[in-house]
Coordinates of C-alpha atoms in Angstrom, one line a residue:
Chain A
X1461 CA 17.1 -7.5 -37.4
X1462 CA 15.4 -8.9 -34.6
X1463 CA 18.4 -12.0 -34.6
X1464 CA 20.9 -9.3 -35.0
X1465 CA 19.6 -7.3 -32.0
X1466 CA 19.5 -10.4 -29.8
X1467 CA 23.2 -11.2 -30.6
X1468 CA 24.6 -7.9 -30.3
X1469 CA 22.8 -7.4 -26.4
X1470 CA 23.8 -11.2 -25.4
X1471 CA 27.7 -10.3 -26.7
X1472 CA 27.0 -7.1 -24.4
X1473 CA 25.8 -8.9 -21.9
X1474 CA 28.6 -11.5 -21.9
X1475 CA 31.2 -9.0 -22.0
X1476 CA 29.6 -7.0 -19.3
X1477 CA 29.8 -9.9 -17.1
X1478 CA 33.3 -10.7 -17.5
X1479 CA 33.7 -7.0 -16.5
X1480 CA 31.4 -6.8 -14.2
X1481 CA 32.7 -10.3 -12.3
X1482 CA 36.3 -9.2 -12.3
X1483 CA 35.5 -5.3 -10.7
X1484 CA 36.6 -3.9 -7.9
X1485 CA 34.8 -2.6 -5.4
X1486 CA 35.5 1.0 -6.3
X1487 CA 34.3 -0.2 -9.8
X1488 CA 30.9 -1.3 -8.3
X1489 CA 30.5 1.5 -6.6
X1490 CA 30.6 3.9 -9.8
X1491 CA 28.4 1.4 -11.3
X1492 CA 25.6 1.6 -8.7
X1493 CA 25.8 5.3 -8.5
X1494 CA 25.4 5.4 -12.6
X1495 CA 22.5 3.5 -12.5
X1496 CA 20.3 5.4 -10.1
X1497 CA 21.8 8.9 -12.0
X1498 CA 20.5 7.8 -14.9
X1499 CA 17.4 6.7 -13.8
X1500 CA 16.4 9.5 -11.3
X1501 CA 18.5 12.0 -13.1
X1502 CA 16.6 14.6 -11.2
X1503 CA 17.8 13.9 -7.7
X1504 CA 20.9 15.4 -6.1
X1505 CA 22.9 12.5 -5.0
X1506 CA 23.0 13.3 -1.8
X1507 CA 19.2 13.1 -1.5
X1508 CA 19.1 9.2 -1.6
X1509 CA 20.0 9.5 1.9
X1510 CA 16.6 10.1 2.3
X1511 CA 15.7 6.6 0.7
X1512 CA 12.0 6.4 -1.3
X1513 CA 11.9 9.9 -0.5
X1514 CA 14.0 11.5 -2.4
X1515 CA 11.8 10.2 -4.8
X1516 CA 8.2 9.9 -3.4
X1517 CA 7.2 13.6 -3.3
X1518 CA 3.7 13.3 -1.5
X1519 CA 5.7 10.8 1.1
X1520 CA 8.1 13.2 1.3
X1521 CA 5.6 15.8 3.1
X1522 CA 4.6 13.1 4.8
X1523 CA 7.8 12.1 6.3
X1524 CA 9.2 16.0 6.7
X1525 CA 5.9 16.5 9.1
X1526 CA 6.9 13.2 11.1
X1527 CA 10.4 15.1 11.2
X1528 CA 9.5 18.0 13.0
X1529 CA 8.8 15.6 16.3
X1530 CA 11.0 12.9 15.7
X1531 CA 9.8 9.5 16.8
X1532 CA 13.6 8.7 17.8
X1533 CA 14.3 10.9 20.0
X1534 CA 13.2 9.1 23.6
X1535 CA 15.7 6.7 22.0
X1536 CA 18.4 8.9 21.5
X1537 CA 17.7 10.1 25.0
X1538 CA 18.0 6.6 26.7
X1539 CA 20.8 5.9 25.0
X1540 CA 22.6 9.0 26.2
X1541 CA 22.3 7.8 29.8
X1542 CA 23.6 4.2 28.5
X1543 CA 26.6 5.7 27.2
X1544 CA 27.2 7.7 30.4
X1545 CA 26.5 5.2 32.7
X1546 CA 29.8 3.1 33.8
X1547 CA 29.3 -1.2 33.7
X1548 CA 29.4 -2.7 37.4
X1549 CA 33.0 -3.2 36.6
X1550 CA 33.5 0.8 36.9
X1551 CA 34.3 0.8 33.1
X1552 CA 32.1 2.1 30.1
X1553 CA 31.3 2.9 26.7
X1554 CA 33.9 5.4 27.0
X1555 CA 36.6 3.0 27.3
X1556 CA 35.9 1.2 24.4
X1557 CA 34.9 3.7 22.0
X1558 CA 38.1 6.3 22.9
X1559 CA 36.6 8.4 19.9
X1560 CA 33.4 9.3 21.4
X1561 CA 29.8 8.3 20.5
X1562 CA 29.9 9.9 16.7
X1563 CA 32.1 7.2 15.1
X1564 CA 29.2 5.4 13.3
X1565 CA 30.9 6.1 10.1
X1566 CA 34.1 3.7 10.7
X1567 CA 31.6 0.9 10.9
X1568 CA 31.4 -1.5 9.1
X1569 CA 34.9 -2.4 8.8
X1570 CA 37.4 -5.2 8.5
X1571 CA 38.7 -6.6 11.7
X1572 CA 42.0 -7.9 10.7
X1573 CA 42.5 -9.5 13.8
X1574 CA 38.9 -11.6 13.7
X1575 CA 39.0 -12.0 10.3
X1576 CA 35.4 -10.7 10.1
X1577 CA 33.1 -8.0 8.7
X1578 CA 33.0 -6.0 12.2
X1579 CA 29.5 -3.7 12.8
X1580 CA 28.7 -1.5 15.2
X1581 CA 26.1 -3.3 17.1
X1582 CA 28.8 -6.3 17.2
X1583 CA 31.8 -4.2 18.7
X1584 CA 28.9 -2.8 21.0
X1585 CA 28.3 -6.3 22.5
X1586 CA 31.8 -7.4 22.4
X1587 CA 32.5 -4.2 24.5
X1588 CA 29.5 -5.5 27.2
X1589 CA 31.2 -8.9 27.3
X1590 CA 34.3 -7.5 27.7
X1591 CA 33.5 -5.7 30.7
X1592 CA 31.4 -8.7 32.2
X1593 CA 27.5 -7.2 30.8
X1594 CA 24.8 -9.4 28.6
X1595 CA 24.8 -8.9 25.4
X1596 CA 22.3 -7.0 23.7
X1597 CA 19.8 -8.7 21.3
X1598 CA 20.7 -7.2 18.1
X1599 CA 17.0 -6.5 16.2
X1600 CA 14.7 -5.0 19.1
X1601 CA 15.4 -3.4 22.3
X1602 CA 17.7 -1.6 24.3
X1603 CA 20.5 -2.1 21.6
X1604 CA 18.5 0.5 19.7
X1605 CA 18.9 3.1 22.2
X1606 CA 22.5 3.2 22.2
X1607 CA 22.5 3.0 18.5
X1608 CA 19.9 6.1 18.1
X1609 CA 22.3 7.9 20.1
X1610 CA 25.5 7.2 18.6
X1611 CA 23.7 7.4 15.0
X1612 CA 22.7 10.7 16.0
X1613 CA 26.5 11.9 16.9
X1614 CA 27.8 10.8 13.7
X1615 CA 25.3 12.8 12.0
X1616 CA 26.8 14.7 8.9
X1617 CA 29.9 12.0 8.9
X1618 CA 30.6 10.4 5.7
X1619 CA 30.4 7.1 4.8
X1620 CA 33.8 5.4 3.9
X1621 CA 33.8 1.8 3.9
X1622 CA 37.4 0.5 3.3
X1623 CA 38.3 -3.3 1.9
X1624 CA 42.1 -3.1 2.3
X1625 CA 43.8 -4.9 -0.3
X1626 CA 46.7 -6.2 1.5
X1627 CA 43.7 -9.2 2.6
X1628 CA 42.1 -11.2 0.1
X1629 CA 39.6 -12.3 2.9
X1630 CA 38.2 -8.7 3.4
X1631 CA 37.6 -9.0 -0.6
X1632 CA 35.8 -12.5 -0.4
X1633 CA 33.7 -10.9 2.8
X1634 CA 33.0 -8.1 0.3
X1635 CA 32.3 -10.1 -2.9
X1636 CA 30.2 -12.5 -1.1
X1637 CA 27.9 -9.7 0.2
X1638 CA 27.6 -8.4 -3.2
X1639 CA 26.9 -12.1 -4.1
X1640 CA 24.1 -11.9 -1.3
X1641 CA 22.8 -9.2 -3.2
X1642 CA 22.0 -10.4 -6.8
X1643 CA 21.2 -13.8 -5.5
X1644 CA 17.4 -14.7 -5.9
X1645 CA 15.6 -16.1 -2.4
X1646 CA 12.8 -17.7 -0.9
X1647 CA 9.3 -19.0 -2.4
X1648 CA 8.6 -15.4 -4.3
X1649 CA 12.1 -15.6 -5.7
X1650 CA 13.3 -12.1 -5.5
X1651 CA 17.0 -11.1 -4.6
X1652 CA 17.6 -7.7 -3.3
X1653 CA 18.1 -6.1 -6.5
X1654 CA 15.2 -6.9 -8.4
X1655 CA 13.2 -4.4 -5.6
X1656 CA 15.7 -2.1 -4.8
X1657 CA 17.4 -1.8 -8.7
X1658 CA 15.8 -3.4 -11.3
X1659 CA 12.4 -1.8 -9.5
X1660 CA 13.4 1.3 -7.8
X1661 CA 11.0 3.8 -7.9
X1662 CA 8.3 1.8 -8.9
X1663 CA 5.1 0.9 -6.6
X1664 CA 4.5 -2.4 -5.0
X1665 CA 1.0 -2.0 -4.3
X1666 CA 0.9 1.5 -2.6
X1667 CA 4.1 1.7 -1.4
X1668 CA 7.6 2.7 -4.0
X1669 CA 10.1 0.6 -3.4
X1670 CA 13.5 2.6 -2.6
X1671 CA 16.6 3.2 -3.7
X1672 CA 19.6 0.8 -2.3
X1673 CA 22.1 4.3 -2.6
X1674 CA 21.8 5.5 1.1
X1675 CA 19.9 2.7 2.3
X1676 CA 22.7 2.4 4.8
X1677 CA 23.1 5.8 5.8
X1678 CA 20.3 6.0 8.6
X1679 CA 20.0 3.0 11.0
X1680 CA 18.8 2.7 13.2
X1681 CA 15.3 3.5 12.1
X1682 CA 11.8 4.2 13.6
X1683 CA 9.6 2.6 11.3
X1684 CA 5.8 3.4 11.6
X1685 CA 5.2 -0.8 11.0
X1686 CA 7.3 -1.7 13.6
X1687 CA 6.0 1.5 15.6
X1688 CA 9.5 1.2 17.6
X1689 CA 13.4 1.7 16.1
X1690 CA 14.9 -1.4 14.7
X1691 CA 18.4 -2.3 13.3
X1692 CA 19.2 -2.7 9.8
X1693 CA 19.8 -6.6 10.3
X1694 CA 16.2 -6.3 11.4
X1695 CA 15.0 -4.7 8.5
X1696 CA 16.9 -7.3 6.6
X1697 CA 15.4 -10.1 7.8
X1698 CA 12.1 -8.8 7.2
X1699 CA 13.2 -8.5 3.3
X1700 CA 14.0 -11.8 3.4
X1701 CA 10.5 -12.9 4.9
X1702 CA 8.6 -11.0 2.6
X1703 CA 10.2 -13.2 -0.4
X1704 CA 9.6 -16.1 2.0
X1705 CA 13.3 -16.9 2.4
X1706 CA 14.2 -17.8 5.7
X1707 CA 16.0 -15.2 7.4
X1708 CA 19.9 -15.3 8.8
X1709 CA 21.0 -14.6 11.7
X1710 CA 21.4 -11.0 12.8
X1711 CA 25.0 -9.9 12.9
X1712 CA 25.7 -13.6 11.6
X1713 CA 28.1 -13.4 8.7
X1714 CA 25.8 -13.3 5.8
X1715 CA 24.1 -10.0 6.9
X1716 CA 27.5 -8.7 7.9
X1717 CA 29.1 -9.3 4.6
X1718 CA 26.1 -8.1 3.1
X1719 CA 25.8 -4.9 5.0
X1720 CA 29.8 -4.3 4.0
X1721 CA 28.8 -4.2 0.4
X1722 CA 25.7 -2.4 0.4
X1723 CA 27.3 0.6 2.7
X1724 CA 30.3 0.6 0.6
X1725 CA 28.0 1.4 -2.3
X1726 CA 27.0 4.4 -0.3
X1727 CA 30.2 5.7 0.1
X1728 CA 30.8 9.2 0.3
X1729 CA 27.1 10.1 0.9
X1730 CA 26.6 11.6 4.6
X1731 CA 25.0 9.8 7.7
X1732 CA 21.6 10.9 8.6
X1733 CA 20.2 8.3 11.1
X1734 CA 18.1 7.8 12.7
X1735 CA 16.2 7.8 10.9
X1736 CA 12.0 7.9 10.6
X1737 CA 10.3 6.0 8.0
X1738 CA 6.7 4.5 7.2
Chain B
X793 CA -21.7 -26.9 37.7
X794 CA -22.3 -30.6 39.3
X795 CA -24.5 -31.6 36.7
X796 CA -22.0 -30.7 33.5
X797 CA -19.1 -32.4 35.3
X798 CA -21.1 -35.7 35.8
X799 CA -22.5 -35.3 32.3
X800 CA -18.6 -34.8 31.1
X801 CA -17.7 -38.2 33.3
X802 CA -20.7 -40.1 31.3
X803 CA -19.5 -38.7 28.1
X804 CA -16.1 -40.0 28.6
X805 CA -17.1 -43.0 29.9
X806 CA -19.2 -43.5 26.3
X807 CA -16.3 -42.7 24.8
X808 CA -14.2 -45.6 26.2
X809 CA -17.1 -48.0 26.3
X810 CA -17.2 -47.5 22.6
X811 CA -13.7 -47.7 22.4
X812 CA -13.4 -44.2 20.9
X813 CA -10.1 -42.6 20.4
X814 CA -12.1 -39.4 19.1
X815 CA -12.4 -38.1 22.7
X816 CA -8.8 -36.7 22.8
X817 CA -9.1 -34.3 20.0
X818 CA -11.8 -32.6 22.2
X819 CA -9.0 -31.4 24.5
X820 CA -7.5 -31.4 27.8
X821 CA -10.9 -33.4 29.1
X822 CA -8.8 -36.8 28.0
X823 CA -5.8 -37.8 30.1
X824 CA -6.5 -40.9 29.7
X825 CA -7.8 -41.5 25.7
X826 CA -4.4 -39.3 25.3
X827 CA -2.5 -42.4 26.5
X828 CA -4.1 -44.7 24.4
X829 CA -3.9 -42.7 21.0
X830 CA -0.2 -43.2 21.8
X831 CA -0.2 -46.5 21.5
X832 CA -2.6 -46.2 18.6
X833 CA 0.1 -44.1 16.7
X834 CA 2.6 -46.2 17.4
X835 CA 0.7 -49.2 15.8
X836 CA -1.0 -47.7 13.3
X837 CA 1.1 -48.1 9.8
X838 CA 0.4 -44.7 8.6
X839 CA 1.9 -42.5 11.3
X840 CA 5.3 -44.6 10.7
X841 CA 4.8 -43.8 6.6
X842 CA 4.0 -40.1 7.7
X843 CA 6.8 -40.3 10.0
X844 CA 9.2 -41.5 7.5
X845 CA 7.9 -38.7 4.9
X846 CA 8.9 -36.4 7.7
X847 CA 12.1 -37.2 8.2
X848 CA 12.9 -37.0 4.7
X849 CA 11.7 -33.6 4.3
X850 CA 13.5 -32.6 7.1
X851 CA 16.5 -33.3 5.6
X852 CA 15.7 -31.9 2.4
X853 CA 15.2 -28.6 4.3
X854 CA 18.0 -29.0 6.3
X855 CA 19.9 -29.6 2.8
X856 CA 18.4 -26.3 1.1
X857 CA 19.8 -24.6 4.5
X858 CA 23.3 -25.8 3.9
X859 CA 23.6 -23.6 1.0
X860 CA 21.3 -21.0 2.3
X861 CA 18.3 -21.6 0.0
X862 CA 15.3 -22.4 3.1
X863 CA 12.7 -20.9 2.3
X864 CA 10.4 -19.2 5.3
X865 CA 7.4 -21.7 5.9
X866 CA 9.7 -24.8 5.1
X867 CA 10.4 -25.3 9.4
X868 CA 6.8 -24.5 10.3
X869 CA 5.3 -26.8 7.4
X870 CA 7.0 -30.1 9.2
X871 CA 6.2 -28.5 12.8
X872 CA 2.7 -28.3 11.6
X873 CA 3.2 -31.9 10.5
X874 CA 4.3 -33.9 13.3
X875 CA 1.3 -32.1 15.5
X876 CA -1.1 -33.7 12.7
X877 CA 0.6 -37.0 13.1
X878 CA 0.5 -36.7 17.3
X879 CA -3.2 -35.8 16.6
X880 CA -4.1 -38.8 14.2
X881 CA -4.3 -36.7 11.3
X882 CA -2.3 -38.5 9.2
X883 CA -3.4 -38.2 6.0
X884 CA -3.1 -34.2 6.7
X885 CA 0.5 -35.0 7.9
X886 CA 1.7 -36.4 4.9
X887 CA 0.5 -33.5 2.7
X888 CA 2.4 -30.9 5.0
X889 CA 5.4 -32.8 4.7
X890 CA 5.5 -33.7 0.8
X891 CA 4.8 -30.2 0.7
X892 CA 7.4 -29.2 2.3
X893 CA 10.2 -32.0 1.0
X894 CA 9.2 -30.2 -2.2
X895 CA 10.1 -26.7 -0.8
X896 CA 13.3 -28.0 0.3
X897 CA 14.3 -29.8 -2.8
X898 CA 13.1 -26.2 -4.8
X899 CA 15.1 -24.3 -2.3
X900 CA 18.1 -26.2 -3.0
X901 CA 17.5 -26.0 -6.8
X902 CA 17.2 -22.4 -6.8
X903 CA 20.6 -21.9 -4.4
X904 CA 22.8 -24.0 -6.0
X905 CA 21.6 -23.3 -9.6
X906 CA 22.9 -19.6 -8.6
X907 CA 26.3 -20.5 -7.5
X908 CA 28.1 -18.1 -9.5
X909 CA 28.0 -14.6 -9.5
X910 CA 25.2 -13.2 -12.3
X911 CA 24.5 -9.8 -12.8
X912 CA 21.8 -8.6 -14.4
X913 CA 22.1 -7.1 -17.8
X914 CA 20.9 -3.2 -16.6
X915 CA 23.9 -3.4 -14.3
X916 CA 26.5 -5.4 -16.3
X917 CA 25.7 -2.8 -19.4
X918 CA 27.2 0.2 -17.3
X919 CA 30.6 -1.7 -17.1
X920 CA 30.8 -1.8 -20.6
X921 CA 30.3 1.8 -21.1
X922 CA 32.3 3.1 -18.8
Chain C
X51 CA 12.2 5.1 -33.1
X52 CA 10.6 3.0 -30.0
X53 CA 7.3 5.6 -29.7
X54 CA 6.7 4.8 -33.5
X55 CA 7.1 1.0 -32.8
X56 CA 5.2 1.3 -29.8
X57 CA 2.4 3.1 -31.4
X58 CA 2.0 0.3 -33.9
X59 CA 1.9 -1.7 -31.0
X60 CA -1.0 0.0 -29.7
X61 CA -2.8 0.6 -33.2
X62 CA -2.2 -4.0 -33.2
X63 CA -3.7 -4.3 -30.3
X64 CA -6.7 -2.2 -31.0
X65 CA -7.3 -4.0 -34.1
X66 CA -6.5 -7.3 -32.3
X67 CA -9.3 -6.5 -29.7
X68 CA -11.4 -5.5 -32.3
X69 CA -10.9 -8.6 -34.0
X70 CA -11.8 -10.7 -30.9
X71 CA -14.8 -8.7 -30.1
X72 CA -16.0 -9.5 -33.5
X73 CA -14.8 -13.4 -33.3
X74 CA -16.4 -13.6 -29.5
X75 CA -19.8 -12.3 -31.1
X76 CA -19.8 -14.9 -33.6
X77 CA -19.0 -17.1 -31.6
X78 CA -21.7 -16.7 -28.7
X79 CA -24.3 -16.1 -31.1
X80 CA -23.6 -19.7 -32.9
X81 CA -23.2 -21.5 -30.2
X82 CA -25.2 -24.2 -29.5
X83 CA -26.2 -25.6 -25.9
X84 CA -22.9 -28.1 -26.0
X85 CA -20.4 -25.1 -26.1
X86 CA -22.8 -23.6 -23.3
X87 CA -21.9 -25.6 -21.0
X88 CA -18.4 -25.4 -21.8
X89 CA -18.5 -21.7 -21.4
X90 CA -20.4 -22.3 -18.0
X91 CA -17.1 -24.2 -16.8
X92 CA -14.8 -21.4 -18.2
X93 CA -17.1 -19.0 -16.3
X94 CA -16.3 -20.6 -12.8
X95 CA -12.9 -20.6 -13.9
X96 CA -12.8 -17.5 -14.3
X97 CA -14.8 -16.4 -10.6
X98 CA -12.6 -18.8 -8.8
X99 CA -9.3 -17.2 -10.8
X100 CA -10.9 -14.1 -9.7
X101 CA -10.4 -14.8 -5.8
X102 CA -7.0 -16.4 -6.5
X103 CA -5.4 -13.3 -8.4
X104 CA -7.0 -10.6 -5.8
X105 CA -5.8 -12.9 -2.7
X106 CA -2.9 -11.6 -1.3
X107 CA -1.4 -15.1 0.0
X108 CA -2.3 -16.3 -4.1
X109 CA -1.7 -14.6 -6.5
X110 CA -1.4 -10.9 -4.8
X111 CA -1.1 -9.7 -9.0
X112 CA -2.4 -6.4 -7.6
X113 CA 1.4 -6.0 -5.9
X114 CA 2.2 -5.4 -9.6
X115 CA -0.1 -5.3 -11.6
X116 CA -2.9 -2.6 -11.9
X117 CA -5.9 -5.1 -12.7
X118 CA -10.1 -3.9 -13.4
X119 CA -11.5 -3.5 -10.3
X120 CA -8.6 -3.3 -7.9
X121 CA -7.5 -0.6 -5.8
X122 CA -4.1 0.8 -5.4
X123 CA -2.2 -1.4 -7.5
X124 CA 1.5 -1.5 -8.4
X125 CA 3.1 -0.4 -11.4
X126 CA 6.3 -2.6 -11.8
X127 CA 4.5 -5.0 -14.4
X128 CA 2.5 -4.3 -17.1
X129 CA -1.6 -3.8 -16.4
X130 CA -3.7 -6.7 -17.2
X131 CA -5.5 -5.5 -20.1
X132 CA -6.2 -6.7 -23.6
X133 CA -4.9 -9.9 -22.7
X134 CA -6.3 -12.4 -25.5
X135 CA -4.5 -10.0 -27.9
X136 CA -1.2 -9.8 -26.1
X137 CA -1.5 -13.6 -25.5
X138 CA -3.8 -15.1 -28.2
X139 CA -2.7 -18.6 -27.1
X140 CA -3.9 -18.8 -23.6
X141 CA -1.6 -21.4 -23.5
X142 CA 1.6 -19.1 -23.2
X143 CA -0.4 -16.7 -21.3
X144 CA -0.3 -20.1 -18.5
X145 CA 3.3 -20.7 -19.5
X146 CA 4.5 -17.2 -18.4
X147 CA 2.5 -17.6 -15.0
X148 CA 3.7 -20.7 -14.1
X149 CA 7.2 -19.5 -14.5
X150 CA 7.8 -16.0 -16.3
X151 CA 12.0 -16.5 -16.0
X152 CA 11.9 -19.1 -19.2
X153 CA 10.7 -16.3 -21.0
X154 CA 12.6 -13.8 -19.4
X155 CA 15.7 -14.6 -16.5
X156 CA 16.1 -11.1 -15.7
X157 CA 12.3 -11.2 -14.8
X158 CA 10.9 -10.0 -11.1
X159 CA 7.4 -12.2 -11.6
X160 CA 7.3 -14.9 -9.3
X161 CA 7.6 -18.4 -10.5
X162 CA 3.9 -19.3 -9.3
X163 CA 3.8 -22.8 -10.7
X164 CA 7.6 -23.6 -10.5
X165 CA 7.5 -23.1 -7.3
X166 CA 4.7 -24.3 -6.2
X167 CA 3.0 -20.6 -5.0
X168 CA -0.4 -21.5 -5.8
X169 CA -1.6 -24.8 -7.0
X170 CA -2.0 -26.3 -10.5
X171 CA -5.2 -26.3 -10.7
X172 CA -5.4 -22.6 -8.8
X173 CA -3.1 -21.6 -12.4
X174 CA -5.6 -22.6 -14.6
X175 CA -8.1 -20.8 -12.6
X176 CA -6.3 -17.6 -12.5
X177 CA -5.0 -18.1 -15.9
X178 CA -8.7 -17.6 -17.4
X179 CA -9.6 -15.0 -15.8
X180 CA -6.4 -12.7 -16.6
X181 CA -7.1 -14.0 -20.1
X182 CA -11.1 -12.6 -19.6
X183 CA -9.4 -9.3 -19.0

């Protein structure tokens, strides 16, 4: 019985790999959003914007309180005057973002012309250099302004992360963030999923260890730790330092890729950053 | 005031009398000793084995890094390494860096062993059911 | 199906403590002043394990595992109870520390002795005193 059961889940197992390997990305996506239904069949979908808690009831009160004055705001405020304010060439923002400030939800995207996973915070520097300004560093400071603010105008936009067919790169960008994602890292040897999947839900000491649908949806966020706002490539590097893998390079390409897949799993779920957490 | 400083000038002068190299781990005091633990590390046969054991582990991280398997402490084990080697601690020096050669050979192991794509079974299931 | 198989579980384990309540009885009360100082060294073990599996740069089991005696502990592993009768050969109790993936790939436990997390000799420690649990 025992040999039987064993066979039939490996055979399962093998032939949900083959599957599973050859998906597309709108096949993944499905996937990911039928594993968190079944497990937390008792959260609205739209709630895991709200990350751990949608889940967390007692955070939740918590984190509704922290709400009612939110921690971002100053952000959002200096970043408003950043956006306004022209470059010493005369030029601005404006210029390069034609759109306005609220287009946080066509980010991140394929630049066909770069060949590259383009972010926000990227196209944000490349508009500075551009117009003869620094770049910004991309985990702490001033970057985080302009990103509360922008963020904050795309509130209520939905995520729809596109990897065009007619270029197989855009599709090796995306499968090698998904790679990034099941890949087991550092020392403790954890990869993403065995927290944010496998664990979901589940305490790590005191804290529960959130769901990856909507983890994209609300950067950048004030985090109580940090006791400032940070990016999400900051956030990512302190996963990666808490399985003692060394970290990449913010806005290098493996966080890039990576953040491609993971918001494309989010897709269709509203923007709600920033965002405020513990 | 007057009386430490000319006790600290005996002291040192003790030091080199007795021809001790001990003096420049007590600090800044030592310009001098520093000099001459140079030359002591460049004699002595152990900072060239803990040099060599070093070098090797720096390139076993640098290896795990190629395929992005470094681990977190990897950099700062060998950094902690060579400052036991500057200071004489060589013995200390070596441990850091086998240490950390092993971390880089594990990292490698655990990147490359991972090469393909594997899902785990709680996600790969769902495809099946579709 | 699984509660009934998981209530025999729990009735086996009862009996299974039971059992090695009764054997650890015999056993003290026959044991002569060689096997006492055997037991003294498995007692040190099992204090130094102590330290190594509450340490948060060790063994940090409390990340995961609730554990007698520790506060707020996670829930993603099972608790460290009635360990001699879920591992009566301490042996595989070590195995699964040192590197709970040959048992299991899919498994979130940190390889601690695979990978070199704590030492050997820091495995054995913490290995008797989970197995004292």
């Amino acid at each position: 019985m025992k040999k039987l059961l064993l066979l039939l889940s490996v055979l399962v197992m093998v032939m949900g790999f083959s599957l599973a390997v050859h998906a597309s990305p709108e096949e993944d996506r499905l996937v990911f959003r039928k594993f968190y239904e079944k497990r937390f069949p008792n959260v609205a979908t739209e709630d895991f914007i709200n990350g751990a808690y949608s889940i967390d009831k007692a955070g939740r009160e918590n984190w509704e309180a922290i709400e009612e004055f939110p921690p971002y705001e100053p952000f959002m405020e200096r970043g408003r005057e950043m956006w306004e304010k022209p470059f010493a060439n005369g030029k601005g923002y404006k210029e390069c973002f034609p759109d306005g400030p609220g287009v946080a939800h066509k980010y991140p995207h394929w630049d066909k012309k770069q060949q590259m996973v383009m972010t926000l915070p990227l196209a944000i520097n490349q508009c500075r250099e551009a117009n003869g300004e620094k770049a910004l560093k991309y985990k702490k400071g001033s970057i985080n302004d302009i990103l509360s603010y922008m963020a904050f105008e795309s509130r209520g936009q939905i995520t729809n992360v596109v990897v065009p067919k007619n270029d197989s790169s855009a599709l090796d960008a995306y499968e090698q963030g998904k790679k990034f994602y099941y890949t087991r890292r550092g020392q403790l040897n954890f990869s993403c999923a065995h927290c944010h999947l496998q664990n979901a839900g589940m305490n790590l000491r005191a804290e529960m260890l959130g769901p990856a649908l909507g983890h994209t949806t609300h950067w950048p966020t004030y985090r109580s730790k940090w006791g400032t706002v940070g990016t999400l490539h900051r956030r990512f590097t302190g996963c990666n330092k808490q399985v003692r893998a060394k970290p990449f390079k913010a806005q290098g390409e493996e966080y890039r890729n990576l953040e491609y897949f993971l918001t494309y799993m989010s897709n269709g779920l509203p923007l709600n950053g920033p965002g405020a957490r513990k | 005031m007057l009386i430490k400083y000319k006790l600290g000038i005996l002291l040192l002068m003790i030091a080199f009398a007795s021809g001790q190299v001990l003096a420049a781990d007590q600090g800044k005091a030592a310009a001098k000793p520093q000099a001459a633990e140079k030359k002591a590390v460049a004699e002595d046969p152990r900072a060239a084995a803990a040099n060599k054991i070093i070098l090797a582990a720096d390139a076993a991280r640098k290896k795990a890094g190629s395929v992005g398997g470094e681990w977190r402490d990897t950099g700062k084990m060998l950094k902690k390494a060579k400052a036991a080697v500057k200071s004489g601690a060589y013995d200390k020096a070596i441990k850091l860096a086998e240490k950390a050669g092993r971390q880089g050979e594990l990292g490698y192991t655990q990147a490359t062993s991972q090469q393909k794509l594997q899902l785990p079974s709680y996600v790969t299931v769902l495809y099946v059911n579709k | 199906m699984r509660k009934k198989s998981l209530q025999l579980v729990s009735v086996t384990r009862v009996i299974s403590v039971l059992l090695a309540c009764m054997l650890l009885v015999t056993f003290s009360v026959s044991a002569g002043p060689a096997a006492k100082d055997q037991s003294k060294a498995v007692s040190k073990d099992v204090q130094d394990g102590k330290k190594v599996a509450f340490s948060r740069k060790k063994g940090n089991c409390l990340a995961c595992h609730m554990m007698a005696g520790g506060e707020a502990p996670g829930n993603i592993a099972p608790p460290l109870i009635v360990m001699k009768s879920r591992f009566p050969d301490i042996k595989k109790l070590r195995a699964q520390i040192w590197d709970a993936v040959v048992r299991n790939p899919e498994s979130s436990m940190p390889p601690f002795g695979r990978h070199r997390i704590i030492s050997e000799k820091e495995i054995d420690q913490v290995t008797a005193y989970i197995w004292s649990l």
